[in-house]
Amino acid sequence: MSTGSGADSAPVPATHDPAPAREKNTFSSLKVRNYRLFFTGQVISNTGTWMQRIAQDWLVLSLTGSSAAVGITTALQFLPMLLFGLYGGVLVDRLPKRALLLVTQSAMGLTGLALAVLTLSGHVQVWHVYLTAFLLGLATVLDNPARQTFVSEMVGPGQLANAVSLNSANFQSARLIGPAVAGVTITAVGSGYAFLANGLSFLAPIASLLLIRTAELHPVARTPRGKGQLREGLRYVAGRPELLWPIVLIGFIGTFAFNFPIWLSAFADDVFHAGAGTYGMLNTLMAAGSLAGALLAARRGTSRLRLLIFAAAAFGALEIVTALAPTFWLFAALLVPVGMCGLTVNVTANSSVQMAVDPAMRGRVMSLFMMVFTGGTPFGAPLIGWVTDTYGARLGFAAGGVVAVLAATAVAFALARAGGLRLSVRWNRGHPDVRFVPREELAAVA
């Protein structure tokens, strides 16, 4: 991980990975055949996943008329990560990643097909959606950390930051297509066919995993079964500020500031009085910004904690401004920079943590990362859904932005303190100069 002045100057321990020079090319990791296969399969599957997300949110809203019910669905999908996420990381460190992903991807495809059968047969009820969301969440307990850590085995340490960014670009490019296709599909033939498309889309990543050449992987020694491995992972993170504070920040943002299914469905339905097509379009616009943010991150190839703090603060501020937008088109246009900043936060936190962690601990650390990012949703989503239902979509959206700004500010000071820095506020040529500097430098000026 690159370091520099400011909040990213906390000491970063060297990992056990070698550190070859990183190629500054936006798509450099796609030169690796195994990763290229994996990437292609994920594009198809992610498109289906976004179709299901849109169809699922709209189906729940149609069945109940409640934003809180949409929040409950989201909460149930991420509750298993909160309950079992750390144990999932322990298993991922012990098990072969490719075989594990074949199991989890198959299970996730089956949940989509089950929901398709229920919907197309006309028997779907809201509790069916709740149940399938929970089962999907159980699969992701293992799937998320396995996918995160398998990337390093495919591309090696020199391309890791680029591949992490391209994974996000992959997800966001699918997000451009999926919501738009879902909106058309729901309007034309109903939600059931969107669920069917998602279930079938998992054939692509399963095929790509089967075609991977295991001899070309960069294997990491699996952790043998033993006692205390969960506690060991927690102690490892607690003792390293460059891991701990990005995870804390992403936890607050994931819990309170990433509840877009609730906010966008509420704005489309209650504020702008539109249908599923408009909801899909709003998701597509935000995805366009997210894709741009992912490609810029891939181009940078490095991850600074200073960038993480600035992006998190900008993300929260933009959410507040967007919530107050008086017209539909201004609201829609502002979703593009919201998506760009949100994706920058996610990618920068993810890659900085992966690059700073010992490979033998990567599964446990990334499961903790995913647990706090998505596992807080069972608390945040119902709360934000209740605020949105009770006080309106605008206040609900703005509340998430306020939390992001406050969290970014608090983590900036925590990282500065860990790195021996102090806040310096000076006037430079008639303009305020606000930055973190070493304590001894500030004392010398004083």
Short mmCIF file of C-alpha atoms in Angstrom, two decimals:
data_model
loop_
_atom_site.label_atom_id
_atom_site.label_comp_id
_atom_site.label_asym_id
_atom_site.label_seq_id
_atom_site.Cartn_x
_atom_site.Cartn_y
_atom_site.Cartn_z
CA MET A 1 0.00 0.00 0.00
CA SER A 2 1.32 3.42 -0.88
CA THR A 3 1.82 5.88 1.90
CA GLY A 4 2.00 9.63 1.87
CA SER A 5 1.41 12.68 3.95
CA GLY A 6 -1.86 13.07 5.77
CA ALA A 7 -4.10 10.42 7.28
CA ASP A 8 -2.54 7.62 5.28
CA SER A 9 0.82 7.95 6.99
CA ALA A 10 0.10 5.29 9.64
CA PRO A 11 2.85 2.65 9.55
CA VAL A 12 2.04 -0.28 7.31
CA PRO A 13 3.69 -3.64 7.95
CA ALA A 14 5.12 -5.51 5.01
CA THR A 15 3.11 -8.50 3.88
CA HIS A 16 4.62 -11.88 3.02
CA ASP A 17 3.84 -11.35 -0.65
CA PRO A 18 6.63 -10.26 -2.95
CA ALA A 19 6.12 -6.78 -4.33
CA PRO A 20 6.92 -6.66 -8.02
CA ALA A 21 6.40 -3.41 -9.86
CA ARG A 22 2.76 -2.71 -10.64
CA GLU A 23 1.87 -2.12 -14.25
CA LYS A 24 -0.03 1.14 -14.67
CA ASN A 25 -2.60 -0.06 -17.13
CA THR A 26 -6.34 0.03 -16.46
CA PHE A 27 -6.90 -3.53 -17.72
CA SER A 28 -3.49 -5.08 -17.02
CA SER A 29 -4.77 -7.96 -14.85
CA LEU A 30 -6.98 -9.16 -17.73
CA LYS A 31 -3.80 -10.38 -19.43
CA VAL A 32 -3.90 -13.29 -16.96
CA ARG A 33 -5.94 -16.08 -18.59
CA ASN A 34 -7.44 -17.46 -15.38
CA TYR A 35 -8.57 -14.04 -14.20
CA ARG A 36 -9.94 -13.22 -17.66
CA LEU A 37 -12.13 -16.34 -17.54
CA PHE A 38 -13.26 -15.53 -14.01
CA PHE A 39 -13.97 -11.92 -14.93
CA THR A 40 -16.12 -12.94 -17.94
CA GLY A 41 -18.19 -15.36 -15.90
CA GLN A 42 -18.75 -12.76 -13.23
CA VAL A 43 -19.96 -10.15 -15.75
CA ILE A 44 -22.80 -12.46 -16.79
CA SER A 45 -23.65 -13.55 -13.26
CA ASN A 46 -23.51 -9.99 -11.89
CA THR A 47 -25.94 -8.81 -14.57
CA GLY A 48 -28.40 -11.47 -13.42
CA THR A 49 -27.79 -10.51 -9.80
CA TRP A 50 -28.70 -6.88 -10.49
CA MET A 51 -31.82 -7.98 -12.36
CA GLN A 52 -32.87 -9.97 -9.30
CA ARG A 53 -32.11 -7.11 -6.90
CA ILE A 54 -34.33 -4.71 -8.79
CA ALA A 55 -37.09 -7.29 -9.26
CA GLN A 56 -36.90 -8.36 -5.62
CA ASP A 57 -37.16 -4.81 -4.25
CA TRP A 58 -40.01 -3.93 -6.56
CA LEU A 59 -41.86 -7.18 -5.84
CA VAL A 60 -41.67 -6.58 -2.08
CA LEU A 61 -42.81 -2.98 -2.52
CA SER A 62 -45.70 -4.18 -4.71
CA LEU A 63 -46.75 -6.86 -2.22
CA THR A 64 -46.53 -4.66 0.88
CA GLY A 65 -46.39 -0.99 -0.16
CA SER A 66 -43.75 -0.49 2.55
CA SER A 67 -40.18 0.80 2.35
CA ALA A 68 -39.59 -0.83 5.72
CA ALA A 69 -40.42 -4.22 4.13
CA VAL A 70 -37.78 -3.56 1.46
CA GLY A 71 -35.39 -2.81 4.33
CA ILE A 72 -36.31 -6.07 6.07
CA THR A 73 -35.60 -8.02 2.86
CA THR A 74 -32.21 -6.38 2.55
CA ALA A 75 -31.53 -7.00 6.24
CA LEU A 76 -32.35 -10.72 5.97
CA GLN A 77 -30.05 -11.07 2.98
CA PHE A 78 -27.13 -9.69 4.98
CA LEU A 79 -28.01 -11.11 8.44
CA PRO A 80 -26.05 -14.37 7.86
CA MET A 81 -22.91 -12.34 7.18
CA LEU A 82 -23.34 -10.61 10.53
CA LEU A 83 -23.98 -13.89 12.38
CA PHE A 84 -21.51 -16.20 10.67
CA GLY A 85 -19.16 -13.98 8.62
CA LEU A 86 -16.10 -14.43 10.83
CA TYR A 87 -16.50 -18.20 10.87
CA GLY A 88 -16.80 -18.10 7.08
CA GLY A 89 -13.40 -16.42 6.93
CA VAL A 90 -11.84 -19.15 9.06
CA LEU A 91 -13.22 -21.80 6.69
CA VAL A 92 -12.03 -19.88 3.62
CA ASP A 93 -8.48 -19.82 4.99
CA ARG A 94 -8.66 -23.60 5.45
CA LEU A 95 -10.40 -24.73 2.23
CA PRO A 96 -9.44 -24.67 -1.48
CA LYS A 97 -11.01 -21.51 -2.92
CA ARG A 98 -11.92 -22.81 -6.38
CA ALA A 99 -13.82 -25.85 -5.09
CA LEU A 100 -15.56 -23.72 -2.48
CA LEU A 101 -16.68 -21.21 -5.11
CA LEU A 102 -18.15 -23.97 -7.28
CA VAL A 103 -20.40 -24.94 -4.35
CA THR A 104 -21.41 -21.40 -3.37
CA GLN A 105 -22.10 -20.21 -6.91
CA SER A 106 -24.30 -23.26 -7.54
CA ALA A 107 -26.25 -22.61 -4.34
CA MET A 108 -26.80 -18.95 -5.24
CA GLY A 109 -28.10 -19.92 -8.66
CA LEU A 110 -30.60 -22.30 -7.06
CA THR A 111 -32.05 -19.52 -4.87
CA GLY A 112 -32.79 -17.47 -7.98
CA LEU A 113 -34.48 -20.40 -9.70
CA ALA A 114 -36.59 -21.14 -6.60
CA LEU A 115 -37.87 -17.56 -6.47
CA ALA A 116 -38.58 -17.71 -10.20
CA VAL A 117 -40.75 -20.82 -9.80
CA LEU A 118 -42.71 -19.26 -6.92
CA THR A 119 -43.30 -16.01 -8.78
CA LEU A 120 -44.14 -17.48 -12.19
CA SER A 121 -46.55 -19.96 -10.61
CA GLY A 122 -48.42 -17.09 -8.92
CA HIS A 123 -47.85 -18.42 -5.41
CA VAL A 124 -45.22 -15.95 -4.23
CA GLN A 125 -45.76 -14.26 -0.87
CA VAL A 126 -43.55 -11.78 0.91
CA TRP A 127 -42.26 -14.42 3.33
CA HIS A 128 -41.01 -16.43 0.34
CA VAL A 129 -38.88 -13.44 -0.66
CA TYR A 130 -37.66 -13.08 2.91
CA LEU A 131 -36.66 -16.76 3.03
CA THR A 132 -34.82 -16.81 -0.29
CA ALA A 133 -33.02 -13.59 0.66
CA PHE A 134 -31.83 -15.25 3.88
CA LEU A 135 -30.69 -18.41 2.05
CA LEU A 136 -28.81 -16.31 -0.48
CA GLY A 137 -27.14 -14.56 2.44
CA LEU A 138 -26.01 -17.89 3.88
CA ALA A 139 -24.24 -18.72 0.61
CA THR A 140 -22.49 -15.35 0.54
CA VAL A 141 -20.96 -15.98 3.99
CA LEU A 142 -18.47 -18.23 2.21
CA ASP A 143 -18.74 -16.87 -1.32
CA ASN A 144 -17.72 -13.26 -0.59
CA PRO A 145 -14.41 -13.88 1.22
CA ALA A 146 -13.62 -16.79 -1.12
CA ARG A 147 -14.02 -14.58 -4.21
CA GLN A 148 -12.04 -11.75 -2.61
CA THR A 149 -9.10 -13.99 -1.70
CA PHE A 150 -9.18 -16.13 -4.86
CA VAL A 151 -8.40 -13.01 -6.91
CA SER A 152 -4.92 -12.84 -5.36
CA GLU A 153 -4.33 -16.50 -6.26
CA MET A 154 -5.25 -15.82 -9.90
CA VAL A 155 -3.24 -12.64 -10.53
CA GLY A 156 -0.50 -12.55 -7.89
CA PRO A 157 0.45 -9.61 -5.65
CA GLY A 158 1.70 -7.33 -8.43
CA GLN A 159 -1.73 -7.11 -10.07
CA LEU A 160 -3.88 -7.35 -6.94
CA ALA A 161 -4.89 -3.68 -6.65
CA ASN A 162 -5.76 -3.56 -10.36
CA ALA A 163 -7.79 -6.79 -10.18
CA VAL A 164 -9.73 -5.61 -7.10
CA SER A 165 -10.65 -2.42 -8.96
CA LEU A 166 -11.63 -4.35 -12.09
CA ASN A 167 -13.82 -6.64 -9.99
CA SER A 168 -15.72 -3.55 -8.90
CA ALA A 169 -15.82 -2.27 -12.48
CA ASN A 170 -17.20 -5.68 -13.47
CA PHE A 171 -19.93 -5.43 -10.85
CA GLN A 172 -20.80 -1.86 -11.81
CA SER A 173 -20.85 -2.51 -15.56
CA ALA A 174 -23.36 -5.28 -14.88
CA ARG A 175 -25.22 -2.76 -12.77
CA LEU A 176 -25.54 -0.54 -15.84
CA ILE A 177 -27.23 -3.33 -17.77
CA GLY A 178 -29.09 -5.30 -15.10
CA PRO A 179 -31.43 -2.61 -13.72
CA ALA A 180 -32.36 -1.37 -17.19
CA VAL A 181 -33.13 -4.90 -18.41
CA ALA A 182 -34.96 -5.65 -15.16
CA GLY A 183 -37.14 -2.55 -15.53
CA VAL A 184 -38.15 -3.57 -19.06
CA THR A 185 -38.64 -7.21 -18.04
CA ILE A 186 -40.80 -6.39 -15.01
CA THR A 187 -42.96 -4.02 -17.04
CA ALA A 188 -43.33 -6.43 -19.97
CA VAL A 189 -43.62 -9.90 -18.42
CA GLY A 190 -43.24 -9.58 -14.64
CA SER A 191 -40.60 -10.14 -11.96
CA GLY A 192 -40.52 -13.93 -12.33
CA TYR A 193 -38.51 -13.87 -15.55
CA ALA A 194 -35.91 -11.57 -13.97
CA PHE A 195 -35.44 -14.17 -11.22
CA LEU A 196 -35.20 -16.92 -13.85
CA ALA A 197 -32.51 -14.99 -15.75
CA ASN A 198 -30.50 -14.60 -12.56
CA GLY A 199 -30.67 -18.30 -11.71
CA LEU A 200 -29.48 -19.30 -15.19
CA SER A 201 -26.73 -16.66 -15.22
CA PHE A 202 -24.75 -18.61 -12.61
CA LEU A 203 -23.92 -21.21 -15.26
CA ALA A 204 -21.31 -18.75 -16.59
CA PRO A 205 -19.12 -18.43 -13.46
CA ILE A 206 -19.44 -22.15 -12.79
CA ALA A 207 -18.12 -22.85 -16.30
CA SER A 208 -15.29 -20.33 -15.88
CA LEU A 209 -14.18 -21.94 -12.61
CA LEU A 210 -14.12 -25.36 -14.27
CA LEU A 211 -11.94 -23.98 -17.11
CA ILE A 212 -9.35 -22.38 -14.83
CA ARG A 213 -5.85 -23.88 -15.08
CA THR A 214 -4.87 -24.71 -11.51
CA ALA A 215 -1.18 -25.00 -12.45
CA GLU A 216 -1.15 -21.26 -13.27
CA LEU A 217 -2.52 -20.14 -9.90
CA HIS A 218 -0.42 -18.43 -7.20
CA PRO A 219 -1.25 -20.81 -4.35
CA VAL A 220 -1.33 -19.62 -0.76
CA ALA A 221 -0.67 -22.19 1.95
CA ARG A 222 -3.96 -23.14 3.58
CA THR A 223 -4.28 -22.64 7.30
CA PRO A 224 -4.44 -25.98 9.14
CA ARG A 225 -7.36 -26.63 11.43
CA GLY A 226 -6.67 -25.37 14.94
CA LYS A 227 -8.09 -23.65 17.99
CA GLY A 228 -8.25 -19.91 18.45
CA GLN A 229 -8.02 -18.96 14.77
CA LEU A 230 -11.00 -16.61 14.96
CA ARG A 231 -9.55 -14.77 17.96
CA GLU A 232 -6.18 -14.70 16.22
CA GLY A 233 -7.70 -12.90 13.25
CA LEU A 234 -9.43 -10.32 15.45
CA ARG A 235 -6.23 -9.65 17.42
CA TYR A 236 -4.32 -9.27 14.16
CA VAL A 237 -6.69 -6.55 12.93
CA ALA A 238 -6.95 -4.81 16.32
CA GLY A 239 -3.18 -4.37 16.45
CA ARG A 240 -2.90 -2.70 13.04
CA PRO A 241 -4.49 0.76 12.62
CA GLU A 242 -4.07 0.61 8.82
CA LEU A 243 -6.46 -2.38 8.86
CA LEU A 244 -8.70 -1.52 11.79
CA TRP A 245 -9.80 2.01 10.90
CA PRO A 246 -10.66 1.42 7.22
CA ILE A 247 -12.79 -1.52 8.37
CA VAL A 248 -14.50 0.66 10.99
CA LEU A 249 -15.20 3.35 8.38
CA ILE A 250 -16.58 0.91 5.83
CA GLY A 251 -18.77 -0.56 8.59
CA PHE A 252 -20.49 2.75 9.32
CA ILE A 253 -20.89 3.57 5.64
CA GLY A 254 -22.17 0.10 4.73
CA THR A 255 -24.67 0.11 7.59
CA PHE A 256 -26.14 3.59 7.19
CA ALA A 257 -25.06 5.15 3.87
CA PHE A 258 -25.44 2.32 1.32
CA ASN A 259 -29.18 1.69 1.64
CA PHE A 260 -29.95 2.61 -1.96
CA PRO A 261 -32.64 -0.06 -2.54
CA ILE A 262 -34.71 1.67 0.16
CA TRP A 263 -34.04 5.24 -0.92
CA LEU A 264 -34.29 4.87 -4.69
CA SER A 265 -37.45 2.78 -4.57
CA ALA A 266 -38.99 5.35 -2.18
CA PHE A 267 -37.98 8.30 -4.38
CA ALA A 268 -39.30 6.57 -7.50
CA ASP A 269 -42.60 5.59 -5.89
CA ASP A 270 -43.39 8.29 -3.30
CA VAL A 271 -41.50 11.41 -4.37
CA PHE A 272 -41.61 11.22 -8.18
CA HIS A 273 -44.66 8.89 -8.50
CA ALA A 274 -43.04 6.70 -11.16
CA GLY A 275 -42.79 2.98 -11.82
CA ALA A 276 -40.28 0.14 -12.00
CA GLY A 277 -38.72 1.52 -15.19
CA THR A 278 -37.77 4.77 -13.44
CA TYR A 279 -36.40 2.83 -10.46
CA GLY A 280 -34.23 0.82 -12.83
CA MET A 281 -33.06 4.00 -14.57
CA LEU A 282 -32.02 5.61 -11.27
CA ASN A 283 -29.95 2.53 -10.42
CA THR A 284 -28.40 2.64 -13.88
CA LEU A 285 -27.36 6.28 -13.50
CA MET A 286 -25.72 5.60 -10.16
CA ALA A 287 -24.01 2.58 -11.68
CA ALA A 288 -22.55 4.78 -14.43
CA GLY A 289 -20.81 6.86 -11.78
CA SER A 290 -19.71 3.73 -9.93
CA LEU A 291 -18.21 2.26 -13.10
CA ALA A 292 -16.27 5.47 -13.72
CA GLY A 293 -14.99 5.36 -10.14
CA ALA A 294 -13.90 1.73 -10.52
CA LEU A 295 -12.02 2.38 -13.75
CA LEU A 296 -10.24 5.38 -12.23
CA ALA A 297 -9.26 3.20 -9.27
CA ALA A 298 -7.93 0.53 -11.64
CA ARG A 299 -5.91 3.18 -13.44
CA ARG A 300 -4.36 4.46 -10.19
CA GLY A 301 -3.20 0.98 -9.16
CA THR A 302 -2.49 2.15 -5.58
CA SER A 303 -4.66 2.76 -2.52
CA ARG A 304 -4.05 5.63 -0.12
CA LEU A 305 -5.92 5.96 3.14
CA ARG A 306 -6.01 9.72 2.58
CA LEU A 307 -8.04 9.11 -0.59
CA LEU A 308 -10.36 6.82 1.37
CA ILE A 309 -11.10 9.55 3.93
CA PHE A 310 -11.68 12.27 1.32
CA ALA A 311 -13.91 10.00 -0.80
CA ALA A 312 -15.99 8.97 2.24
CA ALA A 313 -16.55 12.60 3.27
CA ALA A 314 -17.44 13.61 -0.30
CA PHE A 315 -19.78 10.62 -0.60
CA GLY A 316 -21.70 11.65 2.52
CA ALA A 317 -21.89 15.30 1.48
CA LEU A 318 -23.21 14.35 -1.96
CA GLU A 319 -25.89 12.15 -0.41
CA ILE A 320 -27.12 15.12 1.63
CA VAL A 321 -27.16 17.40 -1.42
CA THR A 322 -28.90 14.77 -3.57
CA ALA A 323 -31.58 14.19 -0.91
CA LEU A 324 -32.49 17.88 -1.12
CA ALA A 325 -32.59 18.06 -4.95
CA PRO A 326 -35.89 19.80 -5.86
CA THR A 327 -36.41 18.22 -9.31
CA PHE A 328 -36.30 14.71 -10.72
CA TRP A 329 -33.60 15.39 -13.30
CA LEU A 330 -31.28 17.12 -10.82
CA PHE A 331 -31.75 14.21 -8.42
CA ALA A 332 -31.00 11.73 -11.21
CA ALA A 333 -27.90 13.64 -12.38
CA LEU A 334 -26.46 13.82 -8.86
CA LEU A 335 -26.64 10.02 -8.55
CA VAL A 336 -23.69 9.79 -10.96
CA PRO A 337 -21.13 11.47 -8.63
CA VAL A 338 -22.73 9.71 -5.65
CA GLY A 339 -22.01 6.39 -7.35
CA MET A 340 -18.46 7.48 -8.25
CA CYS A 341 -17.56 8.47 -4.68
CA GLY A 342 -19.29 5.45 -3.14
CA LEU A 343 -17.38 3.06 -5.37
CA THR A 344 -14.10 4.86 -4.67
CA VAL A 345 -14.70 4.34 -0.95
CA ASN A 346 -15.43 0.64 -1.42
CA VAL A 347 -12.51 -0.12 -3.77
CA THR A 348 -9.96 1.94 -1.85
CA ALA A 349 -10.87 0.34 1.48
CA ASN A 350 -10.92 -3.16 -0.04
CA SER A 351 -7.60 -2.94 -1.87
CA SER A 352 -5.76 -1.11 0.93
CA VAL A 353 -6.78 -3.82 3.41
CA GLN A 354 -5.89 -6.69 1.04
CA MET A 355 -2.49 -5.19 0.24
CA ALA A 356 -1.60 -4.67 3.92
CA VAL A 357 -2.63 -8.10 5.22
CA ASP A 358 -0.53 -11.25 5.62
CA PRO A 359 -1.72 -13.77 2.97
CA ALA A 360 -2.24 -16.43 5.64
CA MET A 361 -4.74 -14.12 7.38
CA ARG A 362 -6.45 -12.77 4.25
CA GLY A 363 -9.58 -14.93 4.45
CA ARG A 364 -10.29 -13.97 8.07
CA VAL A 365 -9.52 -10.29 7.55
CA MET A 366 -11.62 -10.02 4.38
CA SER A 367 -14.50 -11.86 6.04
CA LEU A 368 -14.35 -9.27 8.82
CA PHE A 369 -14.28 -6.53 6.16
CA MET A 370 -17.34 -7.98 4.41
CA MET A 371 -19.08 -8.65 7.72
CA VAL A 372 -18.92 -5.04 8.85
CA PHE A 373 -19.66 -3.70 5.34
CA THR A 374 -22.74 -5.83 4.73
CA GLY A 375 -23.40 -7.38 8.15
CA GLY A 376 -24.52 -4.07 9.64
CA THR A 377 -27.38 -3.94 7.14
CA PRO A 378 -29.73 -5.99 9.40
CA PHE A 379 -29.57 -3.04 11.80
CA GLY A 380 -29.19 -0.17 9.37
CA ALA A 381 -31.70 -1.17 6.68
CA PRO A 382 -34.79 -1.54 8.92
CA LEU A 383 -33.84 1.64 10.80
CA ILE A 384 -33.33 3.63 7.60
CA GLY A 385 -36.51 2.08 6.17
CA TRP A 386 -38.46 3.21 9.24
CA VAL A 387 -37.01 6.73 9.02
CA THR A 388 -37.88 6.82 5.31
CA ASP A 389 -41.45 5.63 5.91
CA THR A 390 -42.00 7.95 8.89
CA TYR A 391 -40.22 11.14 7.87
CA GLY A 392 -39.95 10.79 4.09
CA ALA A 393 -37.40 9.70 1.53
CA ARG A 394 -35.47 12.97 1.60
CA LEU A 395 -34.73 12.86 5.34
CA GLY A 396 -33.89 9.15 5.20
CA PHE A 397 -31.37 9.71 2.39
CA ALA A 398 -29.83 12.75 4.08
CA ALA A 399 -29.45 10.86 7.39
CA GLY A 400 -27.23 8.29 5.69
CA GLY A 401 -25.04 11.07 4.31
CA VAL A 402 -24.65 12.70 7.72
CA VAL A 403 -23.41 9.41 9.21
CA ALA A 404 -20.85 9.02 6.38
CA VAL A 405 -19.44 12.52 6.92
CA LEU A 406 -19.18 12.06 10.70
CA ALA A 407 -17.56 8.62 10.33
CA ALA A 408 -15.00 9.91 7.81
CA THR A 409 -14.07 12.77 10.15
CA ALA A 410 -13.71 10.52 13.20
CA VAL A 411 -11.59 7.93 11.34
CA ALA A 412 -9.36 10.66 9.89
CA PHE A 413 -8.49 11.82 13.41
CA ALA A 414 -8.00 8.23 14.61
CA LEU A 415 -5.57 7.45 11.77
CA ALA A 416 -3.76 10.74 12.31
CA ARG A 417 -3.29 9.94 16.00
CA ALA A 418 -2.04 6.43 15.19
CA GLY A 419 0.44 7.92 12.72
CA GLY A 420 1.71 10.58 15.12
CA LEU A 421 0.01 13.42 13.23
CA ARG A 422 -1.82 16.54 14.36
CA LEU A 423 -4.32 18.75 12.56
CA SER A 424 -2.74 21.95 11.21
CA VAL A 425 -4.89 24.90 10.16
CA ARG A 426 -2.97 27.79 8.59
CA TRP A 427 -3.46 30.61 6.13
CA ASN A 428 -1.52 30.29 2.90
CA ARG A 429 -1.68 33.27 0.51
CA GLY A 430 -5.04 34.29 1.84
CA HIS A 431 -6.55 30.78 1.78
CA PRO A 432 -6.98 28.24 4.60
CA ASP A 433 -4.51 25.32 4.50
CA VAL A 434 -5.92 22.38 6.47
CA ARG A 435 -3.86 19.19 6.71
CA PHE A 436 -2.34 16.64 9.07
CA VAL A 437 1.37 17.11 9.85
CA PRO A 438 3.84 15.35 12.19
CA ARG A 439 3.53 16.51 15.79
CA GLU A 440 7.13 17.67 15.91
CA GLU A 441 6.64 19.86 12.83
CA LEU A 442 3.58 21.50 14.39
CA ALA A 443 5.46 22.04 17.67
CA ALA A 444 8.37 23.68 15.82
CA VAL A 445 6.02 26.12 14.09
CA ALA A 446 4.31 26.93 17.39
#
